[in-house]
mmCIF file of C-alpha atoms in Angstrom:
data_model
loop_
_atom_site.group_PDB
_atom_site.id
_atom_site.type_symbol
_atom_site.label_atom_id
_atom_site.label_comp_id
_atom_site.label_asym_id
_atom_site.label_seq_id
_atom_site.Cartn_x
_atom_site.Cartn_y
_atom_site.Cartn_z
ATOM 1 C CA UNK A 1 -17.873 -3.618 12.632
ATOM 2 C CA UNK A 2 -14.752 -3.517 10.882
ATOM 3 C CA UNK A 3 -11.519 -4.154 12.737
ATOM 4 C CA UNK A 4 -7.713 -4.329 12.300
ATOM 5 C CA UNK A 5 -5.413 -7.100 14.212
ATOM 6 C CA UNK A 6 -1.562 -6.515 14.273
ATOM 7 C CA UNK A 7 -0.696 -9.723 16.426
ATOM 8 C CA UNK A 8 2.757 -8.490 17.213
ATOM 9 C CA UNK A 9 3.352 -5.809 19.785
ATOM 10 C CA UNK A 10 6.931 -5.644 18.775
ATOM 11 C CA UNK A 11 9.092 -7.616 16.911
ATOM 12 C CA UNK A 12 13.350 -6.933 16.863
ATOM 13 C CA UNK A 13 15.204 -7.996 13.997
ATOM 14 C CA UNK A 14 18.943 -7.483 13.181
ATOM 15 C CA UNK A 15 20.201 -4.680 10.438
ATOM 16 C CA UNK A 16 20.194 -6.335 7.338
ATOM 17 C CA UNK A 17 17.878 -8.926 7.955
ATOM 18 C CA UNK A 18 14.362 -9.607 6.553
ATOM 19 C CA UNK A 19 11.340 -8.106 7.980
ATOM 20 C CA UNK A 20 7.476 -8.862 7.774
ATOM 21 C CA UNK A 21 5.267 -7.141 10.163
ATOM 22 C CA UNK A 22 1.831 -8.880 10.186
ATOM 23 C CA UNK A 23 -2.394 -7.437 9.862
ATOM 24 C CA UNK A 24 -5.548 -9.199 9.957
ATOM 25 C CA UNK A 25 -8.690 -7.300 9.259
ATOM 26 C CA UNK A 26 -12.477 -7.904 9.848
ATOM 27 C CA UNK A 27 -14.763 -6.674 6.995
ATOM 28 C CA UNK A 28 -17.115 -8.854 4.655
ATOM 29 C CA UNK A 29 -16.008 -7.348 1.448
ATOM 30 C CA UNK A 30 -11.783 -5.588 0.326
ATOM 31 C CA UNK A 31 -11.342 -2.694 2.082
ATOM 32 C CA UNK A 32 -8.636 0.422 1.616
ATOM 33 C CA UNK A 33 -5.927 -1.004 3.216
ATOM 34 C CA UNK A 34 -2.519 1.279 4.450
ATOM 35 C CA UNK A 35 0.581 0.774 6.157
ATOM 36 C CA UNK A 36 1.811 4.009 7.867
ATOM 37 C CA UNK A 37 4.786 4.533 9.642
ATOM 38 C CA UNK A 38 5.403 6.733 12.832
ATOM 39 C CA UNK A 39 8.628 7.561 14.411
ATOM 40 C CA UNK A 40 8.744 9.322 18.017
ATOM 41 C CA UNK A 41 6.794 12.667 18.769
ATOM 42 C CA UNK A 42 5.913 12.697 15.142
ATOM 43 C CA UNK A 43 2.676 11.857 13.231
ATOM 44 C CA UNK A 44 2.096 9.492 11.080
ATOM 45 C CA UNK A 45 3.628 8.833 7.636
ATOM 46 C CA UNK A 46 2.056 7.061 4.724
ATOM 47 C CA UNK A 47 4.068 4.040 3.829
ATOM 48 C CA UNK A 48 1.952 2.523 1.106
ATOM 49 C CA UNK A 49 -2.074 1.753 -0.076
ATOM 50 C CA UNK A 50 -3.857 -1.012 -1.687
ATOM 51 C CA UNK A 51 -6.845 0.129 -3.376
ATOM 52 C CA UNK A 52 -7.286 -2.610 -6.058
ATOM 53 C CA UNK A 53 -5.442 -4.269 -8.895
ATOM 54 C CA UNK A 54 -2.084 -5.941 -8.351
ATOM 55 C CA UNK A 55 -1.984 -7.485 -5.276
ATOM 56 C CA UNK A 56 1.856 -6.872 -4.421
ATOM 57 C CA UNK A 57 2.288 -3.292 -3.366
ATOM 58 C CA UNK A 58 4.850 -1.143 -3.622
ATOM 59 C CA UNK A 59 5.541 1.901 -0.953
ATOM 60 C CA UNK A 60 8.161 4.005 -0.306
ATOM 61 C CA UNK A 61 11.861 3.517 1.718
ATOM 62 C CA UNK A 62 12.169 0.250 0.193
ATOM 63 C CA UNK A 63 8.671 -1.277 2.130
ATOM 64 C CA UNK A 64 6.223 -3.510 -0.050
ATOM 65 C CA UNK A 65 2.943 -5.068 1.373
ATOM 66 C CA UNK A 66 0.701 -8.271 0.176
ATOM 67 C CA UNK A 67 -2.943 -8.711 0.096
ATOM 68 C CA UNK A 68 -3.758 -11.601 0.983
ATOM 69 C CA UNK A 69 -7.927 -11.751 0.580
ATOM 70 C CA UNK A 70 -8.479 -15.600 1.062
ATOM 71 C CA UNK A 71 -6.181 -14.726 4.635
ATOM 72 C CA UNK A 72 -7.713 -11.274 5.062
ATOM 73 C CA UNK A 73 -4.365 -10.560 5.409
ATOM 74 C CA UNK A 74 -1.681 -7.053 4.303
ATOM 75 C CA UNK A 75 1.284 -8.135 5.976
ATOM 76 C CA UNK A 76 4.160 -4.945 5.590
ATOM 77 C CA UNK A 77 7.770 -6.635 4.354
ATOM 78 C CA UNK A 78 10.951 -5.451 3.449
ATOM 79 C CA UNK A 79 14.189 -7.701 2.474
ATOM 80 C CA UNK A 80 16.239 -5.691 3.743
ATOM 81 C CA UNK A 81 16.348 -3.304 7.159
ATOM 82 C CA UNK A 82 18.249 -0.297 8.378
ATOM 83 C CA UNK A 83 18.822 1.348 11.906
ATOM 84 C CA UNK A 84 16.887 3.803 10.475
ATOM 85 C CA UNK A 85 13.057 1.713 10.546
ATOM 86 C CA UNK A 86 13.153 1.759 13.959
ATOM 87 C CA UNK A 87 9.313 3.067 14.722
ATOM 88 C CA UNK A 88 5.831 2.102 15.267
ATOM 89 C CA UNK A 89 3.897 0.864 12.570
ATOM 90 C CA UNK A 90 0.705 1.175 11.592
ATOM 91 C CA UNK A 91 -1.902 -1.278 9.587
ATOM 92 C CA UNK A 92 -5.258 0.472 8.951
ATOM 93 C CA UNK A 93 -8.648 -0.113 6.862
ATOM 94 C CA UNK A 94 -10.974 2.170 5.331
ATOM 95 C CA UNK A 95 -14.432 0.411 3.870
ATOM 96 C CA UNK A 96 -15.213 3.359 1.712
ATOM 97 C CA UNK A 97 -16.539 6.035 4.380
ATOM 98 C CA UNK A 98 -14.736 8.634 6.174
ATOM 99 C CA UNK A 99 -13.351 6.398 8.937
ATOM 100 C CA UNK A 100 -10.560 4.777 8.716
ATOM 101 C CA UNK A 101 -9.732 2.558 11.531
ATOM 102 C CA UNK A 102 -6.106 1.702 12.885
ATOM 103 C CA UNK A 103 -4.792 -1.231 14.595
ATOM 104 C CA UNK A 104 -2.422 -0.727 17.582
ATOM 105 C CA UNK A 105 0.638 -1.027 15.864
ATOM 106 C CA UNK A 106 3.551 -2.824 16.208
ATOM 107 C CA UNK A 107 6.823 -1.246 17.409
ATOM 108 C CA UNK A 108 10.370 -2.368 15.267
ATOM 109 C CA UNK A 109 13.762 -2.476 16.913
ATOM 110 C CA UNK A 110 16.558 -3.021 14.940
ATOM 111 C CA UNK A 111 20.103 -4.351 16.691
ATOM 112 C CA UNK A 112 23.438 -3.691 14.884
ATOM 113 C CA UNK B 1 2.061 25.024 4.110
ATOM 114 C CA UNK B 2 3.653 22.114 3.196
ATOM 115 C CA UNK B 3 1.999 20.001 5.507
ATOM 116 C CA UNK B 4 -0.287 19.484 8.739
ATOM 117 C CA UNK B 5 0.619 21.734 11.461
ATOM 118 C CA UNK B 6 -0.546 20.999 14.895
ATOM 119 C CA UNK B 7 0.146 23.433 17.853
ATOM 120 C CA UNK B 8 0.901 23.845 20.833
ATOM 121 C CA UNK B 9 3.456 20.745 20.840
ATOM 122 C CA UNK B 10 3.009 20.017 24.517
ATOM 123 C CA UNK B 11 0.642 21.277 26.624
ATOM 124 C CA UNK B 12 0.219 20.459 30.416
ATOM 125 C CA UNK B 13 -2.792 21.893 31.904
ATOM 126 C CA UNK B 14 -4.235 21.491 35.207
ATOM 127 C CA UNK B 15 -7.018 18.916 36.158
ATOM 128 C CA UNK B 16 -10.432 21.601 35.239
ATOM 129 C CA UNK B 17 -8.961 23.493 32.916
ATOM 130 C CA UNK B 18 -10.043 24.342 29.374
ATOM 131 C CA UNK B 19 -7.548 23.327 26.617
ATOM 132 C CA UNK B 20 -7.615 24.107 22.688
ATOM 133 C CA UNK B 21 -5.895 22.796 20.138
ATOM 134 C CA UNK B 22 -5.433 24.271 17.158
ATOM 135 C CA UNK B 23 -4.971 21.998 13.849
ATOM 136 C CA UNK B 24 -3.943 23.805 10.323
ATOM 137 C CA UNK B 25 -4.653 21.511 7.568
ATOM 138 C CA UNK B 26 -2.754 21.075 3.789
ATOM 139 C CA UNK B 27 -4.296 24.009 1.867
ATOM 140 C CA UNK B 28 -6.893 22.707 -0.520
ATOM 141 C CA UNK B 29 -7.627 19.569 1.577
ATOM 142 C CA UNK B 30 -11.535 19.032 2.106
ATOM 143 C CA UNK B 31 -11.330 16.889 4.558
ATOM 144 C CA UNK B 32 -10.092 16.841 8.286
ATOM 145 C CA UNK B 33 -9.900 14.896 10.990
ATOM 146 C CA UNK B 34 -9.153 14.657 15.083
ATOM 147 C CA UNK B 35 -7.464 11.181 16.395
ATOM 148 C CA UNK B 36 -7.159 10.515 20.058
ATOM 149 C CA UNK B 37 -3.472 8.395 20.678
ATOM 150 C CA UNK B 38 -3.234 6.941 24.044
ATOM 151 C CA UNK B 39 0.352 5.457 24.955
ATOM 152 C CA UNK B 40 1.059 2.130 23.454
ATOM 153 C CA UNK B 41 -1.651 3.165 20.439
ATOM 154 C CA UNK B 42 -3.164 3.659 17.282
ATOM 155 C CA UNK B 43 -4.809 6.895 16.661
ATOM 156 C CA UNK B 44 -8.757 6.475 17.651
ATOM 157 C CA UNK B 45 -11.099 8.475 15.547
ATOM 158 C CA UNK B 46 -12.657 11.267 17.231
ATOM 159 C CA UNK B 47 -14.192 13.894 14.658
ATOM 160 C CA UNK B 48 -14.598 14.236 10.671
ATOM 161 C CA UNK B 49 -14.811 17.353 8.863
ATOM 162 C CA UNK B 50 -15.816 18.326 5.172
ATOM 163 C CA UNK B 51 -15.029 21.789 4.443
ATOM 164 C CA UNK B 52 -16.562 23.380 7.132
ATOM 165 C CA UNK B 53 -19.236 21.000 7.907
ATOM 166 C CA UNK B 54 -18.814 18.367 11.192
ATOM 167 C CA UNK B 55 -20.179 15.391 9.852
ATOM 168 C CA UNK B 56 -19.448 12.585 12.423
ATOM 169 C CA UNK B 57 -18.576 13.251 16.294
ATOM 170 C CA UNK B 58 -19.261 9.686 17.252
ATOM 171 C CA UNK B 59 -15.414 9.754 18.823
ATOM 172 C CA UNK B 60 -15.581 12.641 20.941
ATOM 173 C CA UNK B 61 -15.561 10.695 24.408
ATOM 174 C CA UNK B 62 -18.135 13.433 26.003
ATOM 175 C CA UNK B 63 -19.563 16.377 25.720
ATOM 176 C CA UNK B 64 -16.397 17.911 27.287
ATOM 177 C CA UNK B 65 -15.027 17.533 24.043
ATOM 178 C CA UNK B 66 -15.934 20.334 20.818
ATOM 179 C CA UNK B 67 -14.158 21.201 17.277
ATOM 180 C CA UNK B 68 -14.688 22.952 15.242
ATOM 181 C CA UNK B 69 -13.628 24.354 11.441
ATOM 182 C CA UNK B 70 -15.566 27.541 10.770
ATOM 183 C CA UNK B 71 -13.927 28.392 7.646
ATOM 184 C CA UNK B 72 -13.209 25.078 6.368
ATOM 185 C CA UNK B 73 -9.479 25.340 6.993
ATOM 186 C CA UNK B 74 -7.951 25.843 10.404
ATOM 187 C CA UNK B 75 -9.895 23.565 13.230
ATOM 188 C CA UNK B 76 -9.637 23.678 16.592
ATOM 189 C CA UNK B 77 -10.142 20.678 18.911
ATOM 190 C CA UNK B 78 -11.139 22.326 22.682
ATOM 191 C CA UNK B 79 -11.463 20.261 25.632
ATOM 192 C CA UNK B 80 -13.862 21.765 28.773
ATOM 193 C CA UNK B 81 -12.707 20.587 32.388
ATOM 194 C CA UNK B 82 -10.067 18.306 31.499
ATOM 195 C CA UNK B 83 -9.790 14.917 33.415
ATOM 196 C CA UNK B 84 -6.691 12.973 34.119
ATOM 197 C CA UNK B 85 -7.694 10.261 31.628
ATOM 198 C CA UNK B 86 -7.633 12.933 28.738
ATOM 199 C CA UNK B 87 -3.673 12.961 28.608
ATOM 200 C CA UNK B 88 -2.827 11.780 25.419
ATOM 201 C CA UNK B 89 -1.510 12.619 21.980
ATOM 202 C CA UNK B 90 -3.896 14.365 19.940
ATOM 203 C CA UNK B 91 -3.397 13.996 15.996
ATOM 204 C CA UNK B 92 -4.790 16.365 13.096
ATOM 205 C CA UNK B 93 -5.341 14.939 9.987
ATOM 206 C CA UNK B 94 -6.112 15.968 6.269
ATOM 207 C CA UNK B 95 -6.954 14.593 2.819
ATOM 208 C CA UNK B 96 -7.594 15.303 -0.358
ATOM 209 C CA UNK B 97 -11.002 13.905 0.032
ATOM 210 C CA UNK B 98 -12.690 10.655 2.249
ATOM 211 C CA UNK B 99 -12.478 6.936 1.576
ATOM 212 C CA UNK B 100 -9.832 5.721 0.265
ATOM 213 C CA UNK B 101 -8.138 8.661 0.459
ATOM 214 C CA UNK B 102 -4.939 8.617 2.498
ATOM 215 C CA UNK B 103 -4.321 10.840 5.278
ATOM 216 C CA UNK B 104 -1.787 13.463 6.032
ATOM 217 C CA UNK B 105 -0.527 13.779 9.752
ATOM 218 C CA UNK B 106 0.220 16.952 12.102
ATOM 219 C CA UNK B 107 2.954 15.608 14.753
ATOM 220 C CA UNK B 108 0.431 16.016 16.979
ATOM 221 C CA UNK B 109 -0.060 17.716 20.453
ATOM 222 C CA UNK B 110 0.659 15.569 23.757
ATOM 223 C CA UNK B 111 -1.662 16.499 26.440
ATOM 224 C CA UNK B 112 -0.679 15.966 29.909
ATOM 225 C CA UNK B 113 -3.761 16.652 32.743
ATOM 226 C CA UNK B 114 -1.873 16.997 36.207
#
């Protein structure tokens, strides 16, 4: 069965600095891969997909993700963070069916 | 609407009780579906919708738990005799289609069992 690893419960990084929040998932062939983004006593927010093609993906608020498939690997970075990113993220996989399975996300803190 | 919209927000019932939840999806969206979020989380898949039709329950964690989506919009999650260990966040769901398709998000309802 297919699963999704996000090895870091939380990381904390300083405003302005560089950020890459790490996923490892388990499936024999690419799966839909997504980064979403949730904020407190809200749902969750698409960030950005890889379907196929171009392995460098672009999402939204300045977030871009890489698949990695000899690492089985779409580790979330940005070059640059704001106050503002403080939340939980969220890798997840979908192999083509209906479920789509998350991993347990990884929670950002940002210091001034 | 413009997007998912989950209600009740909160909602504290008392160990026994029945609970529903109702879910209103992005008009036009086929498919829906129920996540469970315990504390510390990711959403765990409980039910999938298409249009009306329930085609996998395989996350409902008993038979306590029922949805349903008569019309193929609204959906309602209900939960029979509610246990302590059923507090949670419950999350709605809705896409386009399935697959690859990514998912629009209620803010959920939190569920507290006392």
């Amino acid at each position: 069965a297919q699963s999704v690893t996000q090895p870091d419960i939380h990381i904390t990084v300083s405003e302005g600095a560089s950020l890459e929040l790490r996923c490892n998932y388990s499936y024999g062939a690419t799966p839909y891969l997504f980064w979403y983004v949730q904020s407190p006593g809200q749902g969750l927010q698409l960030l950005l997909k890889y379907f196929s093609g171009d392995t460098l993906v672009q999402g939204i608020k300045g977030f871009e993700a890489e698949f990695k498939r000899s690492q089985s690997s779409f580790n979330l970075r940005k070059p640059s963070v704001h106050w503002s990113d403080a939340a939980e993220y969220f890798c997840a996989v979908n192999t083509g069916g209906f479920k789509t399975i998350f991993g347990a996300g990884t929670r950002l803190f940002v210091k001034a | 609407g413009a997007g998912v919209s989950q209600s009740p927000r909160y909602k504290v019932a008392k160990r026994g009780q029945d609970v529903a939840l109702r879910c209103d999806p992005i008009s036009g969206h086929v498919s829906l579906f129920w996540y469970q979020q315990a504390l510390g989380q990711g959403p765990e898949f409980l039910t999938y919708f298409q249009n009306e039709a329930q085609l996998d329950k395989s996350g409902l964690p008993s038979d306590r738990f029922f949805a349903e989506r008569p019309e193929g919009s609204v959906s309602t999650l209900k939960i029979q005799r509610t246990q302590q260990e059923d507090s949670a966040v419950y999350l709605c769901a809705s896409s386009l289609g399935s697959g690859g398709e990514p998912q629009h998000f209620g803010d959920g309802t939190r569920l507290s069992i006392l």
